Amino acid sequence: MNNVHILGFSGSLRQSSYNRALLRAAQELLPEDVTLELFDLDPIPLYNGDVEARGFPEAVVAFKERIAAADALLIAAPEYNYSIPGVLKNAIDWASRPPDASPLNGKPVALMGASVGLLGTARSQYHLRQVCVFTNMLPLNRPEVFVGRAHEKVDAEGRLIDESTRKHVKGLLEALRDWTRKLRRE
Ligand code: FNR
């Protein structure tokens, strides 16, 4: 069976972000036959249809290229005001353009998220699943990785130290690998 190459990105730009910490942990926990490349959403400007009409900004071109080159996506989604942070929604909006040539179309995707609250981004992730409908990303249903009280699970160096959460992240990566292969009919 072929390797599965995943592109991961975080909806938080903060250097000490718990969601970035989840992605770094994922890099340490990769199952066999899986590679994970991280993309930083920081340089992506706010979506503007006039800018799109003049030509996609360099950072957006790079983002779309990396999505197209990946077999699957791994999104670490924070929760802001019970929903998807603007940074993440904005990046997805750019990547979805133009709709008839969107690299998101048909892409397997796994979601995870960390927050300091108890529900660990559940509400944000369910909004993100709705976004998957129109963009036609193919989200993995299970496992769901909701990391609540993240400040107790990530140390001062930004390492995910909670063993149970590390197991969940590993399980998510294995399930995303299998989901991607299933969709490729391997
Ligand atoms: C938050 N936070 C938050 N947490 C949560 O569980 N539910 C929520 O609705 C919100 N809303 C919210 C709004 C805004 C504007 C901010 C800045 C924060 C807290 C949030 O979980 C916390 O800041 C996390 O640390 C954000 O993720 P990163 O940056 O650590 O990845």
Coordinates of N, CA and C and ligand atoms in Angstrom, one line a residue:
M1 N 0.8 -1.2 0.0 CA 0.0 0.0 0.0 C 0.9 1.3 0.0
N2 N 0.3 2.3 -0.6 CA 1.1 3.5 -0.7 C 1.1 4.3 0.6
N3 N 2.2 5.1 0.7 CA 2.3 6.0 1.9 C 1.2 7.1 1.9
V4 N 0.8 7.6 3.0 CA -0.2 8.6 3.1 C 0.5 9.9 3.6
H5 N 0.5 10.9 2.8 CA 1.1 12.2 3.1 C 0.0 13.2 3.6
I6 N 0.2 13.7 4.8 CA -0.8 14.6 5.4 C -0.3 16.0 5.5
L7 N -1.1 16.9 5.2 CA -0.8 18.4 5.5 C -1.6 18.8 6.7
G8 N -0.9 19.3 7.7 CA -1.5 19.8 8.9 C -1.4 21.3 9.1
F9 N -2.5 21.9 9.6 CA -2.4 23.3 9.9 C -3.3 23.6 11.1
S10 N -2.9 24.7 11.8 CA -3.6 25.1 13.0 C -4.3 26.4 12.8
G11 N -5.5 26.5 13.4 CA -6.3 27.7 13.3 C -5.9 28.8 14.3
S12 N -4.8 28.5 15.1 CA -4.2 29.5 16.0 C -2.8 29.9 15.5
L13 N -2.6 31.2 15.5 CA -1.3 31.7 15.0 C -0.3 31.9 16.2
R14 N -0.8 31.8 17.4 CA 0.0 32.0 18.6 C 1.1 31.0 18.7
Q15 N 2.3 31.5 19.0 CA 3.5 30.5 19.1 C 3.3 29.5 20.1
S16 N 2.7 29.9 21.3 CA 2.5 28.9 22.4 C 1.2 28.2 22.3
S17 N 0.6 28.2 21.1 CA -0.8 27.7 20.9 C -0.8 26.2 21.3
Y18 N -1.9 25.8 22.0 CA -2.1 24.4 22.4 C -2.5 23.6 21.1
N19 N -3.1 24.3 20.1 CA -3.4 23.6 18.9 C -2.1 23.3 18.1
R20 N -1.2 24.3 18.1 CA 0.1 24.0 17.5 C 0.8 22.8 18.2
A21 N 0.6 22.8 19.5 CA 1.2 21.7 20.3 C 0.7 20.3 19.9
L22 N -0.6 20.3 19.6 CA -1.2 19.0 19.1 C -0.6 18.6 17.8
L23 N -0.4 19.5 16.9 CA 0.3 19.2 15.6 C 1.7 18.7 15.8
R24 N 2.4 19.4 16.7 CA 3.8 18.9 17.0 C 3.8 17.5 17.6
A25 N 2.8 17.2 18.5 CA 2.7 15.9 19.0 C 2.4 14.9 17.9
A26 N 1.5 15.3 17.0 CA 1.2 14.4 15.9 C 2.4 14.0 15.1
Q27 N 3.3 14.9 15.0 CA 4.6 14.6 14.2 C 5.4 13.6 15.0
E28 N 5.3 13.6 16.3 CA 6.1 12.6 17.1 C 5.4 11.2 17.1
L29 N 4.1 11.2 16.7 CA 3.3 10.0 16.9 C 2.9 9.4 15.6
L30 N 3.6 9.7 14.5 CA 3.2 9.2 13.2 C 3.2 7.7 13.1
P31 N 2.1 7.1 12.6 CA 2.1 5.7 12.4 C 2.9 5.3 11.2
E32 N 3.1 4.0 11.0 CA 3.9 3.6 9.8 C 3.3 4.1 8.6
D33 N 4.1 4.4 7.6 CA 3.6 4.8 6.2 C 2.9 6.1 6.2
V34 N 3.1 6.9 7.2 CA 2.4 8.3 7.2 C 3.5 9.3 7.4
T35 N 3.4 10.4 6.6 CA 4.2 11.6 6.7 C 3.3 12.8 7.0
L36 N 3.8 13.7 7.7 CA 3.0 14.9 8.1 C 3.9 16.2 7.9
E37 N 3.4 17.0 7.1 CA 4.0 18.3 6.8 C 3.1 19.4 7.4
L38 N 3.7 20.4 8.1 CA 2.9 21.5 8.7 C 3.0 22.7 7.9
F39 N 1.8 23.4 7.8 CA 1.8 24.7 7.1 C 1.3 25.7 8.0
D40 N 2.0 26.9 8.0 CA 1.7 28.0 8.9 C 0.7 29.0 8.2
L41 N -0.5 29.2 8.8 CA -1.4 30.1 8.1 C -1.1 31.6 8.3
D42 N -0.1 31.9 9.0 CA 0.2 33.3 9.4 C 0.2 34.2 8.2
P43 N 0.9 33.9 7.1 CA 1.1 34.8 6.0 C -0.2 35.0 5.1
I44 N -1.2 34.2 5.4 CA -2.4 34.3 4.5 C -3.3 35.5 4.8
P45 N -3.4 36.4 3.8 CA -4.2 37.6 4.0 C -5.7 37.4 4.2
L46 N -6.4 38.4 4.5 CA -7.9 38.3 4.6 C -8.4 38.2 3.2
Y47 N -9.4 37.3 3.1 CA -10.0 37.1 1.7 C -10.7 38.4 1.2
N48 N -10.4 38.6 -0.1 CA -11.0 39.8 -0.7 C -11.2 39.4 -2.2
G49 N -12.4 39.5 -2.6 CA -12.7 39.1 -4.0 C -12.0 39.9 -5.0
D50 N -11.7 41.2 -4.7 CA -11.0 42.0 -5.7 C -9.5 41.6 -5.8
V51 N -9.0 41.2 -4.7 CA -7.6 40.6 -4.7 C -7.6 39.3 -5.5
E52 N -8.6 38.5 -5.3 CA -8.6 37.2 -6.0 C -8.7 37.5 -7.5
A53 N -9.5 38.5 -7.9 CA -9.7 38.8 -9.3 C -8.4 39.2 -10.0
R54 N -7.5 39.9 -9.1 CA -6.2 40.3 -9.7 C -5.2 39.2 -9.7
G55 N -5.4 38.2 -8.9 CA -4.5 37.0 -8.8 C -4.3 36.6 -7.4
F56 N -4.2 35.3 -7.1 CA -4.1 34.8 -5.8 C -2.8 35.3 -5.2
P57 N -2.8 35.7 -3.9 CA -1.5 36.1 -3.2 C -0.6 34.9 -3.1
E58 N 0.7 35.1 -3.0 CA 1.7 34.1 -3.0 C 1.4 33.1 -1.9
A59 N 1.1 33.5 -0.7 CA 0.9 32.6 0.4 C -0.3 31.7 0.1
V60 N -1.3 32.2 -0.5 CA -2.5 31.4 -0.9 C -2.2 30.4 -1.9
V61 N -1.4 30.8 -2.9 CA -0.9 29.8 -3.9 C -0.2 28.7 -3.3
A62 N 0.7 29.0 -2.4 CA 1.5 28.0 -1.7 C 0.6 27.1 -0.9
F63 N -0.3 27.7 -0.2 CA -1.3 26.8 0.6 C -2.0 25.9 -0.3
K64 N -2.6 26.4 -1.4 CA -3.4 25.5 -2.3 C -2.5 24.4 -2.9
E65 N -1.3 24.8 -3.2 CA -0.4 23.8 -3.8 C -0.1 22.7 -2.8
R66 N 0.2 23.1 -1.5 CA 0.5 22.0 -0.5 C -0.7 21.2 -0.2
I67 N -1.9 21.8 -0.3 CA -3.2 20.9 -0.1 C -3.3 20.0 -1.2
A68 N -3.1 20.5 -2.5 CA -3.2 19.6 -3.6 C -2.2 18.4 -3.6
A69 N -1.0 18.7 -3.1 CA 0.0 17.7 -3.0 C -0.2 16.6 -1.9
A70 N -1.1 17.0 -1.0 CA -1.3 16.1 0.2 C -2.4 15.1 -0.1
D71 N -2.3 13.9 0.5 CA -3.3 12.9 0.4 C -4.5 13.2 1.3
A72 N -4.2 13.9 2.4 CA -5.2 14.1 3.4 C -4.8 15.3 4.2
L73 N -5.8 15.9 5.0 CA -5.5 17.1 5.8 C -5.8 16.7 7.3
L74 N -5.0 17.4 8.1 CA -5.2 17.3 9.6 C -5.4 18.7 10.1
I75 N -6.5 19.1 10.6 CA -6.8 20.4 11.1 C -6.9 20.5 12.6
A76 N -6.1 21.4 13.2 CA -6.1 21.6 14.6 C -6.9 22.9 14.8
A77 N -8.1 22.8 15.3 CA -9.1 23.9 15.3 C -9.3 24.4 16.7
P78 N -8.9 25.6 17.0 CA -9.3 26.2 18.3 C -10.8 26.5 18.3
E79 N -11.3 26.9 19.4 CA -12.7 27.4 19.4 C -12.8 28.8 19.9
Y80 N -13.3 29.7 19.1 CA -13.5 31.1 19.5 C -15.0 31.4 19.5
N81 N -15.5 31.8 20.7 CA -16.9 32.2 20.8 C -17.8 31.1 20.2
Y82 N -17.5 29.9 20.6 CA -18.3 28.7 20.3 C -18.2 28.4 18.8
S83 N -17.2 28.9 18.1 CA -17.2 28.6 16.6 C -15.7 28.5 16.1
I84 N -15.6 28.5 14.8 CA -14.3 28.4 14.1 C -13.6 29.8 14.1
P85 N -12.3 29.8 14.5 CA -11.6 31.1 14.5 C -11.5 31.6 13.1
G86 N -11.6 33.0 13.0 CA -11.6 33.6 11.6 C -10.3 33.2 10.8
V87 N -9.2 33.1 11.5 CA -8.0 32.7 10.8 C -8.1 31.4 10.0
L88 N -8.8 30.4 10.6 CA -9.0 29.1 10.0 C -10.0 29.2 8.9
K89 N -11.1 29.8 9.2 CA -12.2 29.9 8.2 C -11.7 30.7 7.0
N90 N -11.0 31.8 7.2 CA -10.4 32.6 6.1 C -9.5 31.8 5.2
A91 N -8.7 31.0 5.8 CA -7.7 30.1 5.0 C -8.5 29.1 4.2
I92 N -9.6 28.5 4.8 CA -10.4 27.6 4.1 C -11.1 28.3 2.9
D93 N -11.6 29.5 3.2 CA -12.3 30.3 2.2 C -11.4 30.5 0.9
W94 N -10.2 30.9 1.2 CA -9.2 31.1 0.1 C -9.0 29.8 -0.7
A95 N -8.8 28.7 0.1 CA -8.4 27.5 -0.5 C -9.6 26.9 -1.4
S96 N -10.8 27.3 -1.0 CA -12.0 26.8 -1.7 C -12.2 27.5 -3.1
R97 N -11.4 28.5 -3.4 CA -11.6 29.3 -4.6 C -10.6 28.9 -5.7
P98 N -11.1 28.9 -7.0 CA -12.5 28.9 -7.4 C -13.1 27.5 -7.1
P99 N -14.4 27.5 -6.9 CA -15.0 26.3 -6.5 C -14.8 25.1 -7.4
D100 N -14.7 25.4 -8.7 CA -14.6 24.3 -9.7 C -13.2 23.7 -9.8
A101 N -12.2 24.4 -9.0 CA -10.9 23.9 -9.0 C -10.3 23.9 -7.6
S102 N -11.2 23.7 -6.7 CA -10.7 23.7 -5.3 C -9.9 22.5 -4.9
P103 N -8.7 22.6 -4.3 CA -8.0 21.5 -3.9 C -8.6 20.8 -2.7
L104 N -9.6 21.4 -2.1 CA -10.2 20.8 -0.9 C -11.2 19.7 -1.4
N105 N -11.7 19.8 -2.6 CA -12.7 18.9 -3.2 C -12.3 17.4 -3.1
G106 N -13.0 16.7 -2.3 CA -12.7 15.2 -2.2 C -11.6 14.9 -1.3
K107 N -11.1 15.9 -0.5 CA -9.9 15.6 0.3 C -10.3 15.0 1.7
P108 N -9.7 13.9 2.0 CA -10.0 13.3 3.4 C -9.4 14.3 4.4
V109 N -10.1 14.4 5.5 CA -9.7 15.4 6.6 C -10.0 14.8 7.9
A110 N -9.1 15.0 8.9 CA -9.3 14.7 10.3 C -9.2 16.0 11.1
L111 N -10.1 16.1 12.1 CA -10.2 17.3 12.9 C -9.8 16.9 14.3
M112 N -9.1 17.9 15.0 CA -8.8 17.8 16.4 C -8.8 19.2 16.9
G113 N -8.8 19.4 18.2 CA -8.7 20.7 18.7 C -8.5 20.8 20.2
A114 N -7.9 21.8 20.7 CA -7.6 22.0 22.1 C -8.1 23.4 22.5
S115 N -8.7 23.4 23.7 CA -9.1 24.6 24.3 C -8.9 24.6 25.8
V116 N -8.9 25.7 26.5 CA -8.8 25.7 27.9 C -10.2 25.4 28.6
G117 N -11.2 25.4 27.8 CA -12.6 25.1 28.3 C -12.7 23.6 28.5
L118 N -13.9 23.2 29.0 CA -14.1 21.7 29.2 C -14.4 20.9 28.0
L119 N -15.1 21.6 27.0 CA -15.6 20.8 25.8 C -14.5 20.6 24.7
G120 N -13.4 21.2 24.9 CA -12.3 20.9 24.0 C -12.6 21.1 22.5
T121 N -13.2 22.2 22.2 CA -13.5 22.7 20.8 C -14.6 21.9 20.1
A122 N -15.4 21.2 20.8 CA -16.5 20.4 20.2 C -17.4 21.2 19.3
R123 N -17.8 22.4 19.8 CA -18.7 23.2 19.1 C -18.0 23.8 17.8
S124 N -16.8 24.2 17.9 CA -16.0 24.6 16.7 C -15.9 23.5 15.7
Q125 N -15.6 22.3 16.2 CA -15.4 21.2 15.2 C -16.7 20.8 14.5
Y126 N -17.8 21.0 15.2 CA -19.1 20.7 14.5 C -19.4 21.8 13.5
H127 N -19.0 23.0 13.7 CA -19.2 24.0 12.7 C -18.3 23.7 11.5
L128 N -17.1 23.2 11.8 CA -16.1 22.9 10.8 C -16.6 21.7 9.9
R129 N -17.3 20.8 10.5 CA -17.9 19.7 9.8 C -18.9 20.2 8.8
Q130 N -19.6 21.3 9.2 CA -20.6 21.9 8.2 C -19.9 22.5 7.0
V131 N -18.8 23.1 7.3 CA -18.0 23.7 6.2 C -17.5 22.7 5.2
C132 N -17.3 21.5 5.8 CA -16.8 20.4 4.9 C -17.9 20.0 3.9
V133 N -19.1 20.3 4.2 CA -20.2 19.9 3.2 C -20.0 20.6 1.9
F134 N -20.0 22.0 2.0 CA -19.9 22.7 0.7 C -18.6 22.6 0.0
T135 N -17.5 22.5 0.8 CA -16.2 22.4 0.2 C -15.9 21.0 -0.3
N136 N -16.8 20.1 0.1 CA -16.7 18.6 -0.2 C -15.4 18.0 0.3
M137 N -14.9 18.5 1.5 CA -13.9 17.7 2.2 C -14.6 16.5 2.7
L138 N -13.8 15.4 3.0 CA -14.4 14.2 3.4 C -13.9 13.9 4.8
P139 N -14.6 14.4 5.9 CA -14.2 14.3 7.2 C -14.3 12.9 7.8
L140 N -13.3 12.5 8.5 CA -13.3 11.3 9.3 C -14.3 11.4 10.4
N141 N -15.2 10.5 10.6 CA -16.2 10.6 11.7 C -15.6 10.4 13.1
R142 N -14.8 9.3 13.2 CA -14.3 8.9 14.5 C -12.9 8.5 14.3
P143 N -12.0 8.7 15.4 CA -12.4 9.2 16.7 C -12.5 10.7 16.6
E144 N -13.2 11.3 17.6 CA -13.3 12.7 17.8 C -12.2 13.1 18.8
V145 N -11.4 14.1 18.5 CA -10.4 14.5 19.5 C -10.7 15.9 20.0
F146 N -11.3 15.9 21.2 CA -11.6 17.2 21.9 C -10.7 17.3 23.1
V147 N -9.8 18.2 23.1 CA -8.8 18.3 24.2 C -9.2 19.5 25.0
G148 N -9.9 19.2 26.1 CA -10.3 20.2 27.1 C -9.2 20.4 28.1
R149 N -9.3 21.6 28.8 CA -8.3 21.9 29.8 C -6.9 21.7 29.3
A150 N -6.6 22.3 28.1 CA -5.4 22.0 27.5 C -4.2 22.6 28.2
H151 N -4.4 23.6 29.0 CA -3.3 24.2 29.8 C -2.7 23.2 30.8
E152 N -3.5 22.1 31.1 CA -3.0 21.1 32.1 C -2.4 20.0 31.4
K153 N -2.4 20.0 30.0 CA -1.9 18.8 29.2 C -0.7 19.2 28.4
V154 N -0.4 20.5 28.3 CA 0.8 20.9 27.5 C 1.8 21.6 28.5
D155 N 3.0 21.2 28.4 CA 4.0 21.8 29.4 C 4.5 23.1 29.0
A156 N 5.4 23.7 29.8 CA 5.9 25.1 29.5 C 6.7 25.1 28.2
E157 N 7.2 24.0 27.7 CA 8.0 24.0 26.5 C 7.0 23.7 25.3
G158 N 5.7 23.6 25.5 CA 4.8 23.4 24.4 C 4.7 21.9 24.0
R159 N 5.0 21.0 24.9 CA 4.9 19.6 24.6 C 3.7 19.0 25.2
L160 N 3.0 18.2 24.4 CA 1.8 17.6 24.9 C 2.2 16.4 25.8
I161 N 1.9 16.5 27.1 CA 2.5 15.5 28.0 C 1.4 14.6 28.6
D162 N 0.2 14.8 28.2 CA -0.9 14.0 28.7 C -1.0 12.7 27.9
E163 N -0.7 11.6 28.5 CA -0.6 10.3 27.8 C -1.8 9.9 27.1
S164 N -3.0 10.1 27.8 CA -4.2 9.7 27.2 C -4.5 10.5 25.9
T165 N -4.2 11.8 26.0 CA -4.4 12.6 24.8 C -3.5 12.2 23.6
R166 N -2.2 11.9 24.0 CA -1.3 11.4 23.0 C -1.8 10.2 22.3
K167 N -2.4 9.3 23.0 CA -3.0 8.0 22.4 C -4.1 8.4 21.5
H168 N -4.9 9.4 21.9 CA -6.0 9.8 21.0 C -5.5 10.4 19.7
V169 N -4.4 11.2 19.8 CA -3.9 11.8 18.6 C -3.3 10.7 17.7
K170 N -2.6 9.7 18.3 CA -2.1 8.6 17.5 C -3.2 7.8 16.8
G171 N -4.3 7.6 17.6 CA -5.4 6.9 17.0 C -6.1 7.6 15.9
L172 N -6.1 9.0 16.0 CA -6.7 9.8 14.9 C -5.8 9.6 13.6
L173 N -4.5 9.7 13.8 CA -3.6 9.5 12.6 C -3.8 8.2 12.0
E174 N -3.9 7.2 12.8 CA -4.1 5.8 12.2 C -5.4 5.7 11.4
A175 N -6.5 6.3 12.1 CA -7.8 6.3 11.4 C -7.8 7.1 10.1
L176 N -7.1 8.2 10.1 CA -7.0 9.1 8.9 C -6.3 8.3 7.8
R177 N -5.2 7.6 8.2 CA -4.5 6.8 7.2 C -5.4 5.8 6.6
D178 N -6.1 5.1 7.4 CA -7.0 4.0 6.9 C -8.2 4.6 6.1
W179 N -8.7 5.7 6.5 CA -9.8 6.4 5.8 C -9.3 6.8 4.4
T180 N -8.1 7.4 4.3 CA -7.6 7.8 3.1 C -7.4 6.6 2.1
R181 N -6.9 5.5 2.7 CA -6.7 4.3 1.8 C -8.0 3.8 1.4
K182 N -9.0 3.8 2.3 CA -10.3 3.3 1.9 C -10.9 4.1 0.7
L183 N -10.7 5.4 0.8 CA -11.3 6.3 -0.3 C -10.5 6.1 -1.6
R184 N -9.2 5.7 -1.4 CA -8.4 5.4 -2.7 C -8.7 4.0 -3.1
R185 N -9.5 3.2 -2.4 CA -9.8 1.8 -2.7 C -8.6 1.0 -2.7
E186 N -7.7 1.2 -1.7 CA -6.5 0.3 -1.6 C -6.8 -0.9 -0.7
Ligands
FNR1 C1 -11.5 31.8 23.3 N1 -11.4 30.6 24.1 C2 -12.5 29.8 24.0 N2 -12.5 28.5 24.5 C3 -13.5 27.6 24.4 O1 -13.4 26.5 24.9 N3 -14.7 28.1 23.9 C4 -14.8 29.3 23.3 O2 -15.9 29.6 22.8 C5 -13.7 30.2 23.4 N4 -13.8 31.5 22.9 C6 -12.7 32.2 22.8 C7 -12.7 33.4 22.0 C8 -11.6 34.1 21.8 C9 -11.6 35.4 20.9 C10 -10.4 33.7 22.3 C11 -9.1 34.5 22.1 C12 -10.3 32.6 23.1 C13 -10.2 30.2 24.8 C14 -9.4 29.4 23.9 O3 -9.7 28.0 24.1 C15 -7.9 29.5 24.4 O4 -7.5 30.9 24.2 C16 -7.0 28.6 23.6 O5 -5.7 28.6 24.2 C17 -6.9 29.0 22.1 O6 -6.2 28.0 21.4 P1 -4.6 28.1 21.2 O7 -4.3 29.5 20.7 O8 -3.9 27.8 22.5 O9 -4.3 27.1 20.1

